[in-house]
Short mmCIF file of C-alpha atoms and ligand atoms in Angstrom, two decimals:
data_model
loop_
_atom_site.label_atom_id
_atom_site.label_comp_id
_atom_site.label_asym_id
_atom_site.label_seq_id
_atom_site.Cartn_x
_atom_site.Cartn_y
_atom_site.Cartn_z
CA MET A 156 -114.97 -58.23 -25.13
CA ASP A 157 -117.21 -56.92 -27.98
CA GLU A 158 -118.75 -53.17 -28.28
CA PRO A 159 -121.38 -53.56 -25.38
CA VAL A 160 -124.64 -54.28 -28.06
CA GLU A 161 -128.27 -53.79 -27.57
CA LYS A 162 -128.94 -56.85 -25.35
CA PRO A 163 -131.98 -58.75 -27.63
CA GLU A 164 -135.10 -59.71 -25.28
CA PRO A 165 -135.09 -63.28 -25.42
CA VAL A 166 -138.27 -65.29 -26.09
CA ARG A 167 -140.38 -67.06 -23.66
CA GLY A 168 -143.33 -68.46 -23.22
CA GLU A 169 -145.39 -70.81 -25.56
CA GLU A 170 -143.30 -69.23 -28.84
CA ALA A 171 -140.24 -70.41 -26.34
CA ARG A 172 -141.77 -73.91 -25.29
CA ARG A 173 -142.42 -74.49 -29.39
CA VAL A 174 -138.49 -73.77 -30.60
CA LYS A 175 -137.38 -76.07 -27.61
CA ARG A 176 -139.90 -78.90 -28.14
CA GLU A 177 -140.52 -78.68 -32.33
CA ILE A 178 -136.37 -77.48 -34.17
CA LEU A 179 -134.36 -78.55 -31.00
CA GLY A 180 -135.85 -81.81 -29.12
CA ILE A 181 -136.38 -80.99 -25.98
CA ALA A 182 -138.84 -83.13 -24.06
CA ASP A 183 -141.72 -81.89 -22.15
CA ARG A 184 -141.27 -80.96 -18.98
CA ARG A 185 -144.44 -82.58 -18.01
CA LYS A 186 -143.65 -85.72 -18.55
CA HIS A 187 -140.83 -86.05 -17.26
CA ARG A 188 -141.57 -84.78 -14.17
CA THR A 189 -143.90 -87.52 -13.45
CA ARG A 190 -141.74 -90.26 -13.41
CA GLU A 191 -138.25 -88.51 -12.30
CA MET A 192 -139.33 -86.13 -9.47
CA THR A 193 -137.37 -87.42 -6.39
CA PRO A 194 -137.35 -84.98 -2.96
CA LEU A 195 -133.70 -83.78 -2.98
CA ARG A 196 -132.36 -83.69 0.38
CA ALA A 197 -130.96 -80.12 0.93
CA HIS A 198 -127.93 -79.62 2.76
CA VAL A 199 -127.57 -77.71 5.83
CA LYS A 200 -124.50 -75.95 6.90
CA GLU A 201 -123.63 -75.62 10.02
CA PRO A 202 -122.76 -72.15 11.33
CA ASP A 203 -119.08 -72.37 11.88
CA ALA A 204 -118.76 -75.02 9.16
CA ARG A 205 -116.53 -74.11 5.96
CA HIS A 206 -115.69 -75.80 2.53
CA ARG A 207 -111.84 -77.20 2.00
CA VAL A 208 -110.60 -78.72 -0.52
CA TYR A 209 -108.14 -81.23 -0.56
CA ARG A 210 -105.65 -82.48 -3.89
CA PHE A 211 -104.53 -85.84 -3.65
CA ARG A 212 -102.20 -87.97 -6.52
CA PHE A 213 -103.52 -91.29 -7.48
CA TYR A 214 -102.53 -94.25 -9.33
CA PRO A 215 -105.23 -95.45 -11.54
CA ASP A 216 -105.18 -99.76 -12.62
CA ALA A 217 -105.43 -100.50 -16.00
CA GLU A 218 -109.50 -100.60 -16.24
CA GLN A 219 -109.61 -97.30 -14.58
CA VAL A 220 -108.00 -95.54 -17.01
CA GLU A 221 -110.12 -96.69 -19.26
CA GLN A 222 -113.40 -95.94 -17.96
CA LEU A 223 -111.77 -92.55 -16.05
CA SER A 224 -110.82 -92.01 -20.33
CA ARG A 225 -114.51 -92.61 -21.32
CA THR A 226 -116.16 -90.46 -18.41
CA PHE A 227 -113.77 -87.87 -19.57
CA GLY A 228 -114.86 -87.84 -22.98
CA ALA A 229 -118.30 -87.74 -22.28
CA CYS A 230 -118.17 -85.05 -20.21
CA ARG A 231 -116.73 -83.34 -23.15
CA TRP A 232 -119.19 -84.51 -25.26
CA VAL A 233 -122.34 -83.95 -22.78
CA PHE A 234 -120.65 -79.97 -22.14
CA ASN A 235 -120.13 -79.59 -26.34
CA GLU A 236 -123.78 -80.91 -26.85
CA GLY A 237 -125.68 -79.02 -24.35
CA LEU A 238 -123.70 -75.40 -25.92
CA ALA A 239 -124.59 -76.18 -29.31
CA LEU A 240 -128.00 -76.19 -27.92
CA ARG A 241 -128.03 -73.30 -25.90
CA SER A 242 -126.39 -71.67 -28.46
CA GLN A 243 -128.69 -72.48 -31.33
CA GLY A 244 -131.07 -71.88 -28.90
CA TRP A 245 -130.25 -68.21 -28.08
CA GLU A 246 -128.12 -67.55 -31.09
CA GLN A 247 -130.76 -68.35 -34.21
CA HIS A 248 -134.34 -68.30 -31.72
CA ARG A 249 -132.88 -65.93 -28.63
CA VAL A 250 -134.18 -68.81 -27.07
CA ARG A 251 -133.06 -69.44 -23.11
CA VAL A 252 -132.37 -73.48 -22.97
CA GLY A 253 -131.89 -73.68 -19.18
CA PHE A 254 -129.88 -76.32 -16.88
CA ALA A 255 -133.12 -78.53 -16.30
CA GLU A 256 -133.67 -78.21 -19.74
CA THR A 257 -130.23 -79.92 -21.01
CA CYS A 258 -131.03 -82.54 -19.13
CA ARG A 259 -133.54 -83.67 -20.18
CA ALA A 260 -131.97 -83.48 -23.34
CA LEU A 261 -129.39 -85.45 -21.73
CA THR A 262 -131.53 -88.23 -20.37
CA GLY A 263 -132.86 -87.96 -24.69
CA TRP A 264 -129.36 -88.98 -25.62
CA LYS A 265 -128.68 -91.88 -22.83
CA ARG A 266 -131.62 -93.19 -24.89
CA ALA A 267 -130.75 -92.34 -28.74
CA GLU A 268 -129.00 -95.80 -30.29
CA GLU A 269 -126.48 -93.69 -31.45
CA THR A 270 -124.97 -92.53 -28.05
CA THR A 271 -125.90 -95.52 -25.87
CA TRP A 272 -121.86 -95.69 -25.04
CA LEU A 273 -123.20 -92.41 -22.73
CA LYS A 274 -124.53 -94.99 -20.17
CA GLU A 275 -121.07 -96.50 -19.05
CA VAL A 276 -120.87 -92.88 -17.05
CA SER A 277 -122.29 -92.48 -14.21
CA SER A 278 -125.18 -89.78 -14.71
CA THR A 279 -124.34 -87.33 -11.88
CA VAL A 280 -121.06 -86.71 -13.42
CA LEU A 281 -122.72 -86.21 -17.23
CA GLN A 282 -124.92 -83.92 -15.13
CA GLN A 283 -122.35 -82.02 -13.30
CA SER A 284 -120.11 -81.24 -16.59
CA LEU A 285 -124.02 -79.84 -17.52
CA ARG A 286 -123.68 -77.74 -14.56
CA HIS A 287 -120.41 -76.54 -15.18
CA LEU A 288 -121.76 -75.67 -19.13
CA ASP A 289 -124.61 -73.32 -17.13
CA GLN A 290 -122.50 -71.68 -14.75
CA ALA A 291 -120.00 -70.38 -17.83
CA PHE A 292 -123.03 -69.75 -19.78
CA SER A 293 -124.87 -68.04 -17.43
CA ARG A 294 -121.49 -65.83 -16.78
CA PHE A 295 -122.09 -64.58 -20.81
CA LEU A 296 -125.96 -63.98 -20.66
CA ARG A 297 -124.59 -61.60 -18.13
CA GLY A 298 -121.93 -60.33 -20.26
CA GLU A 299 -119.19 -60.35 -17.53
CA VAL A 300 -117.59 -63.47 -20.78
CA ASN A 301 -117.26 -64.13 -24.17
CA LEU A 302 -118.82 -67.69 -25.28
CA PRO A 303 -117.80 -70.27 -23.89
CA GLN A 304 -115.69 -72.70 -25.64
CA GLN A 305 -116.38 -76.25 -26.97
CA LYS A 306 -113.85 -78.59 -25.60
CA ARG A 307 -111.35 -80.23 -27.11
CA LYS A 308 -109.54 -83.68 -26.97
CA GLY A 309 -106.37 -82.88 -25.85
CA ARG A 310 -106.80 -79.12 -25.31
CA SER A 311 -109.31 -78.72 -22.46
CA ARG A 312 -108.10 -79.82 -19.66
CA ASP A 313 -110.25 -83.84 -18.51
CA THR A 314 -112.30 -83.37 -15.44
CA ALA A 315 -115.20 -84.66 -13.99
CA THR A 316 -116.80 -83.97 -11.18
CA TYR A 317 -118.73 -86.90 -8.66
CA VAL A 318 -121.21 -85.18 -6.02
CA ARG A 319 -122.38 -87.19 -3.58
CA THR A 320 -124.24 -89.80 -4.90
CA GLY A 321 -121.42 -90.06 -7.62
CA PHE A 322 -118.60 -92.20 -5.65
CA SER A 323 -118.93 -93.77 -1.84
CA TRP A 324 -116.44 -92.92 1.00
CA VAL A 325 -115.13 -95.41 4.37
CA GLU A 326 -112.88 -94.21 6.27
CA ASP A 327 -109.68 -96.45 7.45
CA GLY A 328 -110.75 -97.38 11.34
CA GLU A 329 -106.50 -97.53 11.44
CA ARG A 330 -105.84 -94.59 10.25
CA ALA A 331 -108.23 -91.38 10.42
CA GLY A 332 -108.32 -89.46 7.75
CA THR A 333 -107.45 -91.62 5.05
CA GLY A 334 -109.93 -94.56 3.55
CA LEU A 335 -111.48 -96.19 0.28
CA LEU A 336 -112.69 -93.98 -2.20
CA LYS A 337 -114.81 -95.99 -4.92
CA LEU A 338 -116.16 -93.89 -8.12
CA ALA A 339 -119.70 -94.50 -9.50
CA LYS A 340 -119.26 -97.25 -12.55
CA GLN A 341 -115.96 -98.35 -10.76
CA ALA A 342 -114.82 -101.69 -9.42
CA ARG A 343 -112.26 -100.98 -6.99
CA PRO A 344 -111.31 -98.24 -4.72
CA LEU A 345 -109.04 -95.82 -6.06
CA ALA A 346 -105.13 -96.18 -4.71
CA VAL A 347 -104.70 -92.86 -3.45
CA ARG A 348 -101.73 -91.19 -2.01
CA TRP A 349 -102.62 -90.16 1.13
CA SER A 350 -100.07 -87.65 1.01
CA ARG A 351 -102.20 -85.94 4.61
CA ALA A 352 -105.33 -86.71 6.17
CA LEU A 353 -108.28 -85.22 5.55
CA PRO A 354 -109.53 -84.11 8.90
CA ALA A 355 -110.50 -87.36 10.72
CA GLY A 356 -114.61 -87.89 10.95
CA THR A 357 -115.26 -85.76 7.85
CA GLU A 358 -117.69 -86.86 5.24
CA PRO A 359 -116.37 -85.58 1.48
CA VAL A 360 -118.97 -83.24 0.03
CA ARG A 361 -117.94 -84.13 -3.66
CA LEU A 362 -114.48 -84.82 -5.76
CA SER A 363 -113.51 -84.12 -9.24
CA VAL A 364 -110.73 -86.10 -10.93
CA VAL A 365 -108.56 -84.41 -13.10
CA ARG A 366 -106.10 -85.98 -15.34
CA ASP A 367 -103.36 -83.77 -16.19
CA ARG A 368 -101.63 -82.54 -19.22
CA ALA A 369 -98.46 -84.85 -17.87
CA GLY A 370 -100.90 -87.80 -17.68
CA ARG A 371 -101.39 -87.26 -13.87
CA TYR A 372 -103.88 -88.21 -12.11
CA PHE A 373 -105.73 -85.95 -8.75
CA VAL A 374 -108.58 -85.76 -7.38
CA SER A 375 -109.80 -83.17 -4.88
CA VAL A 376 -112.20 -83.84 -2.30
CA LEU A 377 -114.51 -81.04 -0.85
CA VAL A 378 -114.36 -81.03 2.65
CA GLU A 379 -116.66 -79.67 5.13
CA GLU A 380 -114.36 -78.68 8.39
CA ARG A 381 -115.97 -77.01 11.77
CA VAL A 382 -113.13 -74.42 12.44
CA GLY A 383 -113.90 -72.07 15.44
CA PRO A 384 -112.11 -68.74 15.80
CA LEU A 385 -108.81 -69.02 17.91
CA PRO A 386 -108.30 -67.19 21.18
CA PRO A 387 -106.56 -63.80 20.49
CA ALA A 388 -103.16 -63.16 20.50
CA PHE A 389 -101.62 -60.23 22.30
CA VAL A 390 -98.18 -59.35 22.74
CA ARG A 391 -96.92 -61.23 26.14
CA GLY A 392 -98.01 -59.78 29.67
CA SER A 393 -100.09 -56.83 27.56
CA GLN A 394 -103.72 -55.91 26.16
CA GLU A 395 -102.13 -54.72 22.82
CA PRO A 396 -102.66 -57.77 19.88
CA THR A 397 -99.82 -59.29 18.07
CA ALA A 398 -99.53 -57.62 14.64
CA VAL A 399 -97.43 -57.57 11.55
CA GLY A 400 -96.99 -55.81 8.15
CA LEU A 401 -96.00 -57.65 5.25
CA ASP A 402 -94.38 -55.88 2.01
CA LEU A 403 -94.48 -56.97 -1.77
CA GLY A 404 -91.69 -56.96 -3.23
CA LEU A 405 -89.74 -58.68 -6.53
CA ALA A 406 -86.42 -58.85 -4.95
CA SER A 407 -88.48 -60.94 -2.22
CA LEU A 408 -91.99 -62.69 -2.54
CA VAL A 409 -93.82 -60.83 1.06
CA THR A 410 -90.80 -59.06 3.94
CA LEU A 411 -92.32 -59.12 7.12
CA ASP A 412 -92.06 -55.68 9.65
CA ASP A 413 -89.21 -58.16 11.73
CA GLY A 414 -86.67 -58.34 8.89
CA THR A 415 -88.05 -62.27 7.63
CA LYS A 416 -87.86 -62.53 4.06
CA VAL A 417 -89.94 -64.97 2.18
CA GLY A 418 -90.57 -66.50 -1.76
CA HIS A 419 -86.41 -67.06 -3.20
CA PRO A 420 -86.14 -65.08 -5.88
CA LYS A 421 -84.16 -67.97 -6.76
CA LEU A 422 -86.82 -70.24 -7.32
CA LEU A 423 -88.83 -67.89 -8.61
CA LYS A 424 -85.91 -66.64 -11.65
CA ARG A 425 -85.04 -70.50 -12.19
CA TYR A 426 -88.97 -70.65 -13.27
CA ALA A 427 -89.25 -67.90 -15.12
CA ASP A 428 -85.28 -68.84 -16.52
CA LYS A 429 -86.98 -72.13 -17.41
CA LEU A 430 -90.54 -71.06 -18.39
CA ALA A 431 -88.71 -68.51 -21.25
CA ARG A 432 -86.56 -71.52 -22.75
CA LEU A 433 -89.63 -73.48 -23.20
CA GLN A 434 -92.16 -70.46 -24.96
CA ARG A 435 -88.76 -69.61 -27.24
CA GLU A 436 -89.09 -73.50 -27.83
CA LEU A 437 -92.53 -73.30 -29.21
CA HIS A 438 -92.10 -70.45 -30.90
CA ARG A 439 -89.44 -72.34 -33.30
CA LYS A 440 -91.62 -75.38 -33.68
CA VAL A 441 -94.09 -75.84 -36.93
CA LYS A 442 -98.34 -75.45 -36.31
CA GLY A 443 -99.99 -78.09 -35.63
CA SER A 444 -96.80 -80.31 -35.39
CA ARG A 445 -96.41 -83.40 -32.24
CA ASN A 446 -93.14 -81.05 -31.06
CA ARG A 447 -94.66 -78.44 -30.73
CA GLU A 448 -97.53 -79.74 -28.67
CA LYS A 449 -95.03 -81.86 -26.51
CA SER A 450 -93.37 -78.17 -26.10
CA ARG A 451 -96.88 -76.76 -25.11
CA GLN A 452 -97.35 -79.70 -22.25
CA LYS A 453 -93.99 -78.70 -21.07
CA ILE A 454 -95.02 -75.51 -20.40
CA ALA A 455 -98.55 -76.68 -19.12
CA CYS A 456 -96.54 -78.94 -16.70
CA LEU A 457 -94.20 -76.14 -15.69
CA TYR A 458 -97.58 -73.33 -15.05
CA ALA A 459 -99.16 -76.21 -13.03
CA ARG A 460 -95.69 -77.10 -11.43
CA ILE A 461 -95.04 -72.77 -10.25
CA ARG A 462 -98.86 -72.95 -8.78
CA ASP A 463 -98.34 -76.46 -7.10
CA VAL A 464 -95.03 -74.65 -5.07
CA ARG A 465 -96.26 -71.21 -4.96
CA LYS A 466 -99.98 -72.53 -3.53
CA ASP A 467 -97.51 -74.91 -0.35
CA MET A 468 -95.25 -72.28 0.30
CA LEU A 469 -97.76 -69.64 1.03
CA ASP A 470 -100.32 -72.16 2.72
CA GLN A 471 -97.35 -72.74 5.14
CA LEU A 472 -96.48 -69.18 5.64
CA THR A 473 -100.34 -67.58 6.04
CA THR A 474 -101.31 -70.11 8.29
CA ARG A 475 -98.35 -69.42 10.49
CA LEU A 476 -98.75 -65.56 10.16
CA VAL A 477 -102.30 -65.51 11.14
CA ARG A 478 -101.98 -68.06 13.77
CA GLU A 479 -99.05 -65.81 15.64
CA ASN A 480 -100.96 -62.21 14.62
CA GLN A 481 -104.60 -60.84 15.30
CA VAL A 482 -103.66 -58.22 13.30
CA LEU A 483 -102.44 -58.78 9.64
CA VAL A 484 -101.24 -55.61 7.06
CA VAL A 485 -101.14 -55.45 3.55
CA GLU A 486 -101.40 -53.15 0.85
CA ASP A 487 -104.19 -52.83 -1.69
CA LEU A 488 -103.68 -55.05 -4.36
CA SER A 489 -104.78 -53.05 -7.44
CA VAL A 490 -103.10 -53.20 -10.89
CA SER A 491 -101.95 -49.95 -10.49
CA THR A 492 -99.79 -51.06 -6.81
CA LEU A 493 -98.64 -54.04 -8.90
CA MET A 494 -97.10 -52.06 -12.02
CA ARG A 495 -95.02 -50.17 -9.55
CA GLY A 496 -92.49 -52.71 -9.75
CA ALA A 497 -93.04 -54.05 -12.86
CA PRO A 498 -90.09 -54.04 -15.46
CA ASN A 499 -89.66 -51.16 -18.28
CA LYS A 500 -91.33 -51.86 -21.88
CA GLY A 501 -88.88 -53.40 -23.86
CA ARG A 502 -86.76 -55.31 -20.63
CA ARG A 503 -86.20 -58.66 -21.19
CA ARG A 504 -89.43 -61.07 -20.98
CA LYS A 505 -88.21 -63.10 -18.32
CA ALA A 506 -88.33 -59.84 -16.13
CA GLY A 507 -91.73 -60.11 -17.15
CA LEU A 508 -92.36 -63.66 -16.11
CA ILE A 509 -90.68 -62.78 -12.87
CA THR A 510 -93.79 -60.28 -11.77
CA ALA A 511 -96.39 -62.75 -13.52
CA ILE A 512 -95.37 -65.24 -10.78
CA ARG A 513 -94.98 -62.91 -8.11
CA ASP A 514 -98.36 -60.84 -8.68
CA ALA A 515 -99.93 -64.49 -9.29
CA ALA A 516 -98.40 -64.98 -5.91
CA TRP A 517 -99.37 -61.31 -4.17
CA GLY A 518 -103.26 -62.59 -5.21
CA GLU A 519 -102.98 -66.13 -3.47
CA LEU A 520 -101.49 -64.62 -0.79
CA LEU A 521 -104.67 -62.19 -0.52
CA ARG A 522 -106.96 -64.54 -1.03
CA GLN A 523 -105.26 -66.69 1.55
CA LEU A 524 -105.63 -64.21 4.32
CA THR A 525 -108.61 -62.96 3.93
CA TYR A 526 -110.23 -66.52 4.50
CA LYS A 527 -108.30 -67.88 7.29
CA CYS A 528 -108.88 -64.23 8.99
CA GLU A 529 -112.23 -64.76 8.42
CA TRP A 530 -112.08 -68.47 9.94
CA TYR A 531 -109.85 -67.82 12.92
CA GLY A 532 -110.72 -64.30 14.28
CA ARG A 533 -108.24 -62.33 13.27
CA THR A 534 -108.53 -58.61 11.27
CA LEU A 535 -106.28 -58.37 7.72
CA VAL A 536 -106.08 -54.26 7.20
CA ILE A 537 -106.05 -52.99 4.02
CA VAL A 538 -104.20 -49.99 3.31
CA ASP A 539 -104.41 -47.89 0.80
CA ARG A 540 -102.66 -47.48 -2.27
CA PHE A 541 -101.45 -43.92 -2.11
CA PHE A 542 -99.98 -44.80 1.55
CA PRO A 543 -96.20 -43.69 0.73
CA SER A 544 -94.83 -47.06 2.55
CA THR A 545 -91.37 -47.36 0.86
CA ARG A 546 -90.88 -43.72 1.02
CA ARG A 547 -91.40 -42.53 4.44
CA CYS A 548 -89.04 -43.14 7.44
CA SER A 549 -90.61 -46.15 9.31
CA ALA A 550 -88.56 -44.41 12.72
CA CYS A 551 -89.26 -40.47 12.26
CA HIS A 552 -91.80 -40.23 9.65
CA VAL A 553 -90.16 -38.04 7.30
CA LYS A 554 -91.19 -38.51 3.86
CA GLY A 555 -88.36 -38.90 1.37
CA PRO A 556 -87.90 -38.25 -2.11
CA ALA A 557 -89.30 -41.76 -4.27
CA LEU A 558 -86.58 -44.50 -4.78
CA HIS A 559 -85.90 -46.19 -7.69
CA LEU A 560 -86.60 -49.45 -7.62
CA SER A 561 -82.62 -50.16 -7.56
CA ILE A 562 -82.44 -49.10 -4.22
CA ARG A 563 -81.89 -51.43 -1.78
CA LYS A 564 -81.15 -49.71 1.42
CA TRP A 565 -81.12 -45.98 2.19
CA SER A 566 -80.61 -43.70 5.16
CA CYS A 567 -83.10 -40.71 6.42
CA THR A 568 -82.44 -37.32 5.87
CA GLY A 569 -84.61 -37.03 9.00
CA CYS A 570 -82.64 -38.91 11.27
CA SER A 571 -80.44 -40.91 8.92
CA THR A 572 -81.64 -44.46 10.43
CA VAL A 573 -80.31 -47.04 7.87
CA HIS A 574 -83.02 -49.05 5.94
CA ASP A 575 -83.74 -52.25 4.13
CA ARG A 576 -86.30 -50.43 1.39
CA ASP A 577 -88.65 -54.04 2.31
CA VAL A 578 -88.51 -54.08 5.91
CA ASN A 579 -88.72 -50.06 6.26
CA ALA A 580 -91.87 -50.64 4.08
CA ALA A 581 -93.26 -53.22 6.36
CA VAL A 582 -93.22 -51.29 9.55
CA ASN A 583 -94.82 -48.53 7.52
CA LEU A 584 -97.56 -51.17 6.99
CA ARG A 585 -97.99 -52.58 10.27
CA ASP A 586 -98.13 -49.46 11.79
CA GLU A 587 -100.64 -47.61 9.58
CA GLY A 588 -102.56 -50.48 9.55
CA MET A 589 -102.90 -50.40 13.60
CA ARG A 590 -103.59 -47.05 13.53
CA LEU A 591 -107.09 -47.95 11.25
CA TYR A 592 -107.11 -51.28 13.06
CA TRP A 593 -107.54 -48.48 16.58
CA LEU A 594 -109.44 -46.01 14.82
CA VAL A 595 -112.04 -48.18 13.73
CA ALA A 596 -111.80 -50.32 17.49
CA ALA A 597 -112.51 -46.91 19.01
CA SER A 598 -115.73 -46.63 16.83
CA LEU A 599 -117.43 -49.76 17.80
CA PRO A 600 -119.87 -49.87 19.97
CA PRO A 601 -118.03 -52.38 23.36
CA ASP A 602 -119.69 -55.04 23.05
CA ARG A 603 -119.00 -55.59 19.05
CA ALA A 604 -116.25 -57.85 17.75
CA MET A 605 -113.93 -56.15 15.94
CA PRO A 606 -114.29 -56.72 11.81
CA ARG A 607 -112.44 -59.63 9.85
CA LEU A 608 -111.31 -57.10 7.09
CA ILE A 609 -110.40 -53.33 7.47
CA ARG A 610 -110.62 -51.85 4.10
CA ALA A 611 -108.94 -49.06 4.07
CA SER A 612 -110.57 -47.43 1.03
CA ALA A 613 -114.20 -48.14 2.22
CA LEU A 614 -113.34 -46.80 5.84
CA GLU A 615 -115.35 -43.52 5.53
CA GLU A 616 -118.36 -45.95 4.65
CA ALA A 617 -117.96 -48.47 6.65
CA MET A 618 -117.34 -45.49 9.91
CA PRO A 619 -120.50 -44.26 11.64
CA THR A 620 -120.31 -40.15 11.12
CA ALA A 621 -118.71 -38.69 14.56
ZN1 ZN B 2072 -85.71 -41.30 9.91
#
């Protein structure tokens, strides 16, 4: 980001209206309102309803390919026009053009002779494109990001979002959770490969259709699910909640305190090798050439593949862990924690890629654990990053010297227990997490449920002073 500059005051009132009307050519609101005012039914979310996205591949027929391609193009065009309008308004006249105004402009574009082709595309889809622009532009105005970029064919992801009125859904009576999904302005339903069933009886709330760089089509279905907490998990025959400590590592992605190691380093390495090779290839190709574009596509595909594999693997892991355990303990995710395991500067790029893949996995793991604990009534404890999980002996709690990354096994100077580096760390995390858990439990009034998230660094504020 650039140097912080003094925020200019936006122009408001009559002057702003004049600029919008005379310079930007946006129709007045009043005229628009009397004609198109339809009451919106507010969507009421049930308290235990959760939004969840399921992604499926689908195979469009020739007609659908054509229609979708037009839709993607129109979304891009509308996004760019809206962006031009908003940035022109802001940068030249200090006038803020809002979502509703871009929608009014859209109505105008659809009427204009040279852009009547916009009518071939569902208007709700185009409005969603403006909605995305609105979110991006608001972030820009808040100073969080740079000005949104124009979408370019072949450069930006091809995507279109359909809200509830933009598609129809008929659930299959024989196979619950699958059915017929038909998009607005299309004659036939999509040929979706139902790799899994949606929760039976759910109504999709929103769809987004994506064509990836490899030319594959996916539909992401947002559904509202009723998710209740699971019954509490206790150690067999006691009132002690079950707990697990998770350690993040380079040798394996995740190590559990029972010694389980998850996340195949070989898989990670294979991807990193391939990624490094593709990137070398890319750098050799002439800028702007066809071959370079092909190379870039391959890299994008590989990234997508890594993301998919990682997400699936972590999804299965976190679901299992959350089902089996009442308390889950992890280390704090902060940049410095992650950098601790990073290879030295000047080490090969590949090692950096492995680290990058792993760090992204850790972020994803934390994200999943957080929402699943929230959904299923479990507690996630995030231990302070200064806690010496690696150096401490989990048997006698003697704190040894810092361990070099290459040391996988060590023996304690206090009690001579031989430790696996990562398992020892996971055990320490679990113990420390449980200490914090009981600390919080003791401070709560008896009728209060345990919080879903305990963060060591925020504990002082959360704890009532005794
Ligand atoms: Zn020891």
